[in-house]
Coordinates of C-alpha atoms and ligand atoms in Angstrom, one line a residue:
X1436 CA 14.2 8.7 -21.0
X1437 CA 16.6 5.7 -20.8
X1438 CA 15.2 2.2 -21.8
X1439 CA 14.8 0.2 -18.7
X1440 CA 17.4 -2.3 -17.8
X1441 CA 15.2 -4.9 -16.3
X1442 CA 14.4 -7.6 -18.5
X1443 CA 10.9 -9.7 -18.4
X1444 CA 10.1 -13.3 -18.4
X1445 CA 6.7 -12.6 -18.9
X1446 CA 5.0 -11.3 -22.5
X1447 CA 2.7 -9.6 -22.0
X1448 CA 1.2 -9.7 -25.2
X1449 CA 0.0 -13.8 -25.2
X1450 CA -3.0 -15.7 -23.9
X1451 CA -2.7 -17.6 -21.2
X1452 CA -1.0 -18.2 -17.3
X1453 CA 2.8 -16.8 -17.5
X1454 CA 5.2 -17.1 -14.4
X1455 CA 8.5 -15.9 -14.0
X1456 CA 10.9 -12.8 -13.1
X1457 CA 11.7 -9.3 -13.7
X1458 CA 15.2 -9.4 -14.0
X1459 CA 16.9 -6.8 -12.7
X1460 CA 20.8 -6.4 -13.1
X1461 CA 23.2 -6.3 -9.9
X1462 CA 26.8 -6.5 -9.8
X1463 CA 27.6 -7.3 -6.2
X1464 CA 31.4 -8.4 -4.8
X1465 CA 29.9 -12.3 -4.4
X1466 CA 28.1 -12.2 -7.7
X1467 CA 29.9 -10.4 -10.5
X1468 CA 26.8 -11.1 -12.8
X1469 CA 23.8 -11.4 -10.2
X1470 CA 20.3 -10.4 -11.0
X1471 CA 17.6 -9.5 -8.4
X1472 CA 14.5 -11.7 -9.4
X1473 CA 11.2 -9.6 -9.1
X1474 CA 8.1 -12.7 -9.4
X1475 CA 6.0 -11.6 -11.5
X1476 CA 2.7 -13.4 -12.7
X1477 CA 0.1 -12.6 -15.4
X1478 CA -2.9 -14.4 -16.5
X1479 CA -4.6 -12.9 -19.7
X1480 CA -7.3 -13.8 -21.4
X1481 CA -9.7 -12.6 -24.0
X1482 CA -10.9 -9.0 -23.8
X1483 CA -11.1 -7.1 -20.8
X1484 CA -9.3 -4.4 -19.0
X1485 CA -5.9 -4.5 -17.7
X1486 CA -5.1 -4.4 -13.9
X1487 CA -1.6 -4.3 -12.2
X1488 CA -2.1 -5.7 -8.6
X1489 CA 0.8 -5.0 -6.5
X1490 CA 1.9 -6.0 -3.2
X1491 CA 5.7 -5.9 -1.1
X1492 CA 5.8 -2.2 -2.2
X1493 CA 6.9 -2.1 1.6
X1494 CA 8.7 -5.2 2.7
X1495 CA 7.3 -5.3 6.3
X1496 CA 3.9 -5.2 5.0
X1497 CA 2.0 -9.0 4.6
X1498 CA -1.2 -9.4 4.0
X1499 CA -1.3 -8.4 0.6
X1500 CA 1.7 -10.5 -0.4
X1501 CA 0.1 -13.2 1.2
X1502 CA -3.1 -13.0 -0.6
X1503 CA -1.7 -12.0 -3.4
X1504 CA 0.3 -15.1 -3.9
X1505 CA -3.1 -17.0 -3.3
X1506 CA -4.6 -15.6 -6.4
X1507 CA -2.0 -15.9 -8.6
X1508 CA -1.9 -19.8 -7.4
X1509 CA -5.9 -20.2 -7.5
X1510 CA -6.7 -17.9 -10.9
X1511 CA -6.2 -19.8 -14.2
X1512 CA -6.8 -18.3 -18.2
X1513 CA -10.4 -19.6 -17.7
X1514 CA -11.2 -17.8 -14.7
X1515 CA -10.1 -14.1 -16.2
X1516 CA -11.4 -12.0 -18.4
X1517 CA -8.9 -9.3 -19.5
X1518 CA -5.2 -9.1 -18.1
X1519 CA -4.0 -9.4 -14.6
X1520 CA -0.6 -8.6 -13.7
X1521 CA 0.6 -9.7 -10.3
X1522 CA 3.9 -8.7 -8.2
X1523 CA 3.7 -10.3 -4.8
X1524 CA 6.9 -8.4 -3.7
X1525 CA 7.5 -5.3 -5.9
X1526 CA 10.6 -4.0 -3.7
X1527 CA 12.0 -7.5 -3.6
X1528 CA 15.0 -7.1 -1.1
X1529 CA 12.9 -5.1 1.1
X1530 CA 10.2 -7.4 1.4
X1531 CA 12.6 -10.2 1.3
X1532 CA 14.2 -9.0 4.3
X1533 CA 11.0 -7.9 6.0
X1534 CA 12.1 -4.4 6.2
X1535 CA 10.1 -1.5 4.4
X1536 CA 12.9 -0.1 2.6
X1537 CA 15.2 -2.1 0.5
X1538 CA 18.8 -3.0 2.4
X1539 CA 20.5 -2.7 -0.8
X1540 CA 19.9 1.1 -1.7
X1541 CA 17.8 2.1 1.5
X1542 CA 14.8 3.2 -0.8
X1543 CA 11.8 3.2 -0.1
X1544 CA 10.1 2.2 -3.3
X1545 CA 7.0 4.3 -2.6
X1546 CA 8.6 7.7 -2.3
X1547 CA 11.1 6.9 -5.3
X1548 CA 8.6 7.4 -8.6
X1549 CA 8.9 8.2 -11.0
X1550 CA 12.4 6.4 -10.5
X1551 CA 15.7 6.4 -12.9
X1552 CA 15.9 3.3 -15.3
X1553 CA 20.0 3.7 -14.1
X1554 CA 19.5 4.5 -10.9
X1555 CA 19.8 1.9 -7.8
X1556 CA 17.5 -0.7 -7.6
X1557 CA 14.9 0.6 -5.5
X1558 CA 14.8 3.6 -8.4
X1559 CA 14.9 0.7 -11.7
X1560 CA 12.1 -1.0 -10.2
X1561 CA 9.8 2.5 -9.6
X1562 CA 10.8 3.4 -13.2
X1563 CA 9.5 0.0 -14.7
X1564 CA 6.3 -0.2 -13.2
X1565 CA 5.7 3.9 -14.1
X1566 CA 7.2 3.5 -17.6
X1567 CA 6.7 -0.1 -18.7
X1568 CA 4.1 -1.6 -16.6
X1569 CA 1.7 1.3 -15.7
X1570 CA 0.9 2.8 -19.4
X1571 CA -0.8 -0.4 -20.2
X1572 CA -3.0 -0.8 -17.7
X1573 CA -6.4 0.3 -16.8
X1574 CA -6.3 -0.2 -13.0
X1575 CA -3.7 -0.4 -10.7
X1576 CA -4.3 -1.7 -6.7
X1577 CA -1.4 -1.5 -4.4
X1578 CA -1.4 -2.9 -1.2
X1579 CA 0.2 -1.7 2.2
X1580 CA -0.5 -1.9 6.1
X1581 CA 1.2 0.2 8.3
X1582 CA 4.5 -2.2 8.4
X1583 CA 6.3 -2.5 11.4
X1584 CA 5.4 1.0 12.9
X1585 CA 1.7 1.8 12.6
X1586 CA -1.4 0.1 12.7
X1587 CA -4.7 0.8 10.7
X1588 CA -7.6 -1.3 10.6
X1589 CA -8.2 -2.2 7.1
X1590 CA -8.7 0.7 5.5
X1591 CA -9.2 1.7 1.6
X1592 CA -7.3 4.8 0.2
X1593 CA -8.3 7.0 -3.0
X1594 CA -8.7 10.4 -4.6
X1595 CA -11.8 12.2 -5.7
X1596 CA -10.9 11.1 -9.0
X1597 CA -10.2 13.8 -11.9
X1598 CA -13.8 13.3 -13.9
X1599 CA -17.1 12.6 -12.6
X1600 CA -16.5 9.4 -15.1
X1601 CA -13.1 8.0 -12.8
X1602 CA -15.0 9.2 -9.5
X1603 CA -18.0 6.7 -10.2
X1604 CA -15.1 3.9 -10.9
X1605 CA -13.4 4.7 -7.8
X1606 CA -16.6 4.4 -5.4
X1607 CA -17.6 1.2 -7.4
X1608 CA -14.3 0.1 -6.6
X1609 CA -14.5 0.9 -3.1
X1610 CA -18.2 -0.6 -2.6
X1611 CA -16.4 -3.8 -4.0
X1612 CA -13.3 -3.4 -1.8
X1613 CA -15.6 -3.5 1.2
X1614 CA -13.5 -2.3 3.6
X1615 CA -15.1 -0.8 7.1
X1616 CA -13.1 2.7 6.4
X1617 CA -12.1 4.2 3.3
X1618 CA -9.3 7.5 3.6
X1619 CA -10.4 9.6 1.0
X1620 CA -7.7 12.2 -0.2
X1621 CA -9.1 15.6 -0.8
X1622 CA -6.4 17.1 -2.3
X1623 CA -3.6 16.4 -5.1
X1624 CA -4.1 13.0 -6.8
X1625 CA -4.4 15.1 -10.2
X1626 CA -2.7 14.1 -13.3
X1627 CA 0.4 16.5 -12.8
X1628 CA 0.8 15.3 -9.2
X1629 CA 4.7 15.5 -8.5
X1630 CA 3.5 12.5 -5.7
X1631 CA 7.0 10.2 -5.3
X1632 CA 4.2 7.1 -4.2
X1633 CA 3.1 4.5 -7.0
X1634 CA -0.4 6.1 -6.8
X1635 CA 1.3 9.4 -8.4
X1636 CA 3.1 7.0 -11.2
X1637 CA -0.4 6.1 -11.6
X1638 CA -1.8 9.0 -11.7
X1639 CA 0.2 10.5 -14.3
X1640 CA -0.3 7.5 -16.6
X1641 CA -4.0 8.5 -16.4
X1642 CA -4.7 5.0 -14.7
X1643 CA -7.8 4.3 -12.2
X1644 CA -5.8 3.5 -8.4
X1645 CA -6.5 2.7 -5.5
X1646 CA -4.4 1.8 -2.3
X1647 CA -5.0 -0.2 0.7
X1648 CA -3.9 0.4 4.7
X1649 CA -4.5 -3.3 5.8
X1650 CA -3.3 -3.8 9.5
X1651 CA 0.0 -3.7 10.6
X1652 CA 2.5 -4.3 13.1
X1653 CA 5.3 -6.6 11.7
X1654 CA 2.5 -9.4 11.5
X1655 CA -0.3 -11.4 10.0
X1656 CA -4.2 -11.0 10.7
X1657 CA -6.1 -14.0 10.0
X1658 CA -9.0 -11.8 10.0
X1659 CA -7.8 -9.0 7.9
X1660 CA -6.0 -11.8 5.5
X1661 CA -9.6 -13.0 5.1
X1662 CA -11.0 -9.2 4.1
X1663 CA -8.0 -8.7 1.7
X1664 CA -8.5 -11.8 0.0
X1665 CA -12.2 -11.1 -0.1
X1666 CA -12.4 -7.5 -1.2
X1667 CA -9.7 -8.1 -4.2
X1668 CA -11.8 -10.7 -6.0
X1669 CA -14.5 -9.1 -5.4
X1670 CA -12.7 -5.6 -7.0
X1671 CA -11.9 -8.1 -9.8
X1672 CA -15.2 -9.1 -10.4
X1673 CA -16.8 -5.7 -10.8
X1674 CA -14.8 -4.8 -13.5
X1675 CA -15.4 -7.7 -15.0
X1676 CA -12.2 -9.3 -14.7
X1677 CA -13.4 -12.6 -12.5
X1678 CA -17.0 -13.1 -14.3
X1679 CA -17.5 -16.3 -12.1
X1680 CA -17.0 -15.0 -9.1
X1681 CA -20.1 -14.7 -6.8
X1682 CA -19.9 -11.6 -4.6
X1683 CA -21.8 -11.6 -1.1
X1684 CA -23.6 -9.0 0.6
X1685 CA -21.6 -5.5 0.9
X1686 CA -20.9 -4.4 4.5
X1687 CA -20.3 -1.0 3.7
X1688 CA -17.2 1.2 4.1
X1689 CA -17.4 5.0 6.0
X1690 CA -15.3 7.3 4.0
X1691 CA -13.1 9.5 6.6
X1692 CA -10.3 11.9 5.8
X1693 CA -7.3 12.9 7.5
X1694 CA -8.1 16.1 10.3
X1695 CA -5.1 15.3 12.5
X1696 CA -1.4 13.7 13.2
X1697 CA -0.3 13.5 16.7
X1698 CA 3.6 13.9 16.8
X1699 CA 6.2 13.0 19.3
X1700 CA 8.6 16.3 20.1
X1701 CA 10.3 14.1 22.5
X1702 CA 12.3 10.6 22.7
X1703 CA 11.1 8.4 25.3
X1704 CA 8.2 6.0 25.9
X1705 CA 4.6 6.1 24.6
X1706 CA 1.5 5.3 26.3
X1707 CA -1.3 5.7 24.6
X1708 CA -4.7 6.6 26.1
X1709 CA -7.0 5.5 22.9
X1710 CA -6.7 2.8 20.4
X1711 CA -7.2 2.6 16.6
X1712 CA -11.6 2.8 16.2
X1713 CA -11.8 4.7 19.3
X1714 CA -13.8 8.4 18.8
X1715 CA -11.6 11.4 20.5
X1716 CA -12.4 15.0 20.5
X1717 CA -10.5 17.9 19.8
X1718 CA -8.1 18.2 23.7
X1719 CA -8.3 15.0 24.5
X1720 CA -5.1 13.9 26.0
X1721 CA -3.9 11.6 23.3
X1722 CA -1.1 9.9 25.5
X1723 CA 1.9 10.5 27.3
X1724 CA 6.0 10.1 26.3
X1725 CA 7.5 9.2 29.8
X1726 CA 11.4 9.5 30.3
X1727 CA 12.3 6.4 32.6
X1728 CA 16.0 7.8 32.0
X1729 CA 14.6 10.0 34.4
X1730 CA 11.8 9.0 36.4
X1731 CA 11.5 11.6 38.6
X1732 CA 10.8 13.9 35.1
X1733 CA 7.0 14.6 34.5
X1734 CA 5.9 12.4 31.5
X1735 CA 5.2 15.0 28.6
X1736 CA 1.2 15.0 27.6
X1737 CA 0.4 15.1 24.0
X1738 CA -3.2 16.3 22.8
X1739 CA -5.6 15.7 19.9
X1740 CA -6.1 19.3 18.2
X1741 CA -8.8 18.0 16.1
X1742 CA -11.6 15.4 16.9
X1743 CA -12.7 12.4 14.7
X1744 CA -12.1 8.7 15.0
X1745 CA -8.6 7.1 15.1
X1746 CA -7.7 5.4 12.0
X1747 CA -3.9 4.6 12.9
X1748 CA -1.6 4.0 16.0
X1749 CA 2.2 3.6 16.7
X1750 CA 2.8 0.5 17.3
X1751 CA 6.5 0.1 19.3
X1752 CA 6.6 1.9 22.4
X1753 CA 9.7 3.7 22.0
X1754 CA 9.4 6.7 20.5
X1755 CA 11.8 9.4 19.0
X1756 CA 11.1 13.1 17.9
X1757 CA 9.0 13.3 14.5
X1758 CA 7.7 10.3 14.9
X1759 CA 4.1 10.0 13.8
X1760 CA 1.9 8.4 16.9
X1761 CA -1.9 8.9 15.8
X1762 CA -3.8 9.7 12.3
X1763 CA -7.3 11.3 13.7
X1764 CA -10.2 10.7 10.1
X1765 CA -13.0 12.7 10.4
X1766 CA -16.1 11.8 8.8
X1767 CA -16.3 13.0 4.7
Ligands
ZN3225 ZN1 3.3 0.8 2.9

């Protein structure tokens, strides 16, 4: 495997509050000798475990980057015990541009692991966090929403976990993530998963991970800013990472997994009889595509084939074929 071309200003090896860039070579017809500037902040001190916190892995996706940049402002050498790495904006053009995939290379950085150290840049930056960034850390949180075509309330994602030892970490985790749903993968997630997401990079490097589904839309929550915010310094403070941290009272979180996807087979426009929260059962009329190209046409009814709770939403009202309209969780 090629040696990444992306060069650090941060060491990773020394004490202390470090900003900068990952630096990441591109030759462009206004910039013969450009780079594409990655922020990047770590704060390390003493012993502890390591924890890469990612956000901007989708560009349309906010809160996290939001937050995220909060911590790294508000969390000094004193404040951590251990190593915390920071990228507010992982897929930097995408999230610069507000998009989910990156307008230079049209990746989508979390179905590009493991990457290609000379690949585009969507597939550099995938390889450096699974080659360089990922096999020294002990924990590694990446935060989404749905972006700018599905909603979720906020919602915590993980595996079983491949030993009884990672499974404990990972409902620890999850108790300190607080979140009112957790999506629970019962499948894959093992350490030869052939997953193209940063949770398979992570997986493979033997890492605990966790990801987060925290609203969605194209916007900002205030409220669900205030959860994220909450629930990662609170994840940082049970592994020890934030000893001076005082955690509230947990809320809980119901674990759900994933019983059903309701799919458009038709272009038109959706209207949706249920919202995100709202319990359906199994023939329920989800909704209806309607074809105001042709008025006079019957709107097509779509159904639920399985019952459960609705954990995510389309947000636009146009609609094509394939696209994904519900998620339907069931209880664990
Ligand atoms: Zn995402």
């Amino acid at each position: 495997m090629s040696e990444s071309l992306i060069r650090s200003d941060i060491d990773l090896e020394v004490d202390g509050k470090q900003t900068g860039y990952l630096r990441l070579p591109h030759s462009v017809h206004r910039s013969a000798n450009g780079q594409i500037l990655i922020p990047a902040v770590m704060v390390r001190s003493g012993n502890g475990p390591t924890a890469l916190l990612i956000a901007g892995n989708h560009g349309d996706e906010y809160e996290a980057q939001i937050a995220l940049s909060k911590l790294c402002r508000e969390v000094d050498k004193g404040d951590i015990r251990g190593r915390l790495i920071i990228l507010t904006m992982a897929n930097f053009p995408a999230a610069q541009a507000g998009t989910r995939t990156s307008p230079i290379d049209d990746g989508n950085l979390n179905r590009t692991f493991p990457g290609d150290p000379l690949g585009t840049p969507t597939q550099m930056i995938a390889h450096y966090i699974e080659e360089v960034l990922l096999p020294k850390c002990d924990y590694f949180f990446d935060f989404h929403s749905g972006g700018s075509s599905l909603y979720y309330p906020p919602t915590l994602l993980r595996g079983m976990g491949n030993s009884a030892h990672e499974r404990e970490e990972l409902i620890k985790l999850q108790d300190a993530f607080d979140a009112p749903y957790a999506w629970v993968f019962t499948s894959g997630g093992g350490r030869e998963t052939k997953a193209r997401t940063a949770m398979g990079g992570a997986g493979r490097k033997g890492v605990i991970t966790l990801m987060a589904e925290l609203g969605g839309g194209g916007t900002v929550s205030k409220e669900i800013l205030a959860l994220t915010e909450r629930g990662i310094r609170r994840m940082l403070h049970s592994i020890g990472m934030l000893p001076g941290y005082e955690a509230d009272a947990m809320n809980g979180t119901r674990e759900l997994t994933i019983t059903d996807s309701v799919i458009a087979y038709d272009n038109g426009l959706f209207e949706p009889f249920y919202d995100v929260e709202d319990v359906v059962k199994k023939g329920d009329s989800a909704g209806q595509i309607h074809f105001p190209e042709e008025p006079w046409r019957e709107p097509k009814v779509l159904d639920f084939q399985h019952g459960g709770m609705v954990l995510c939403k389309r947000v636009p009202g146009r609609v094509e074929r394939g696209d994904c309209l519900f998620q339907v969780g069931s209880d664990l």
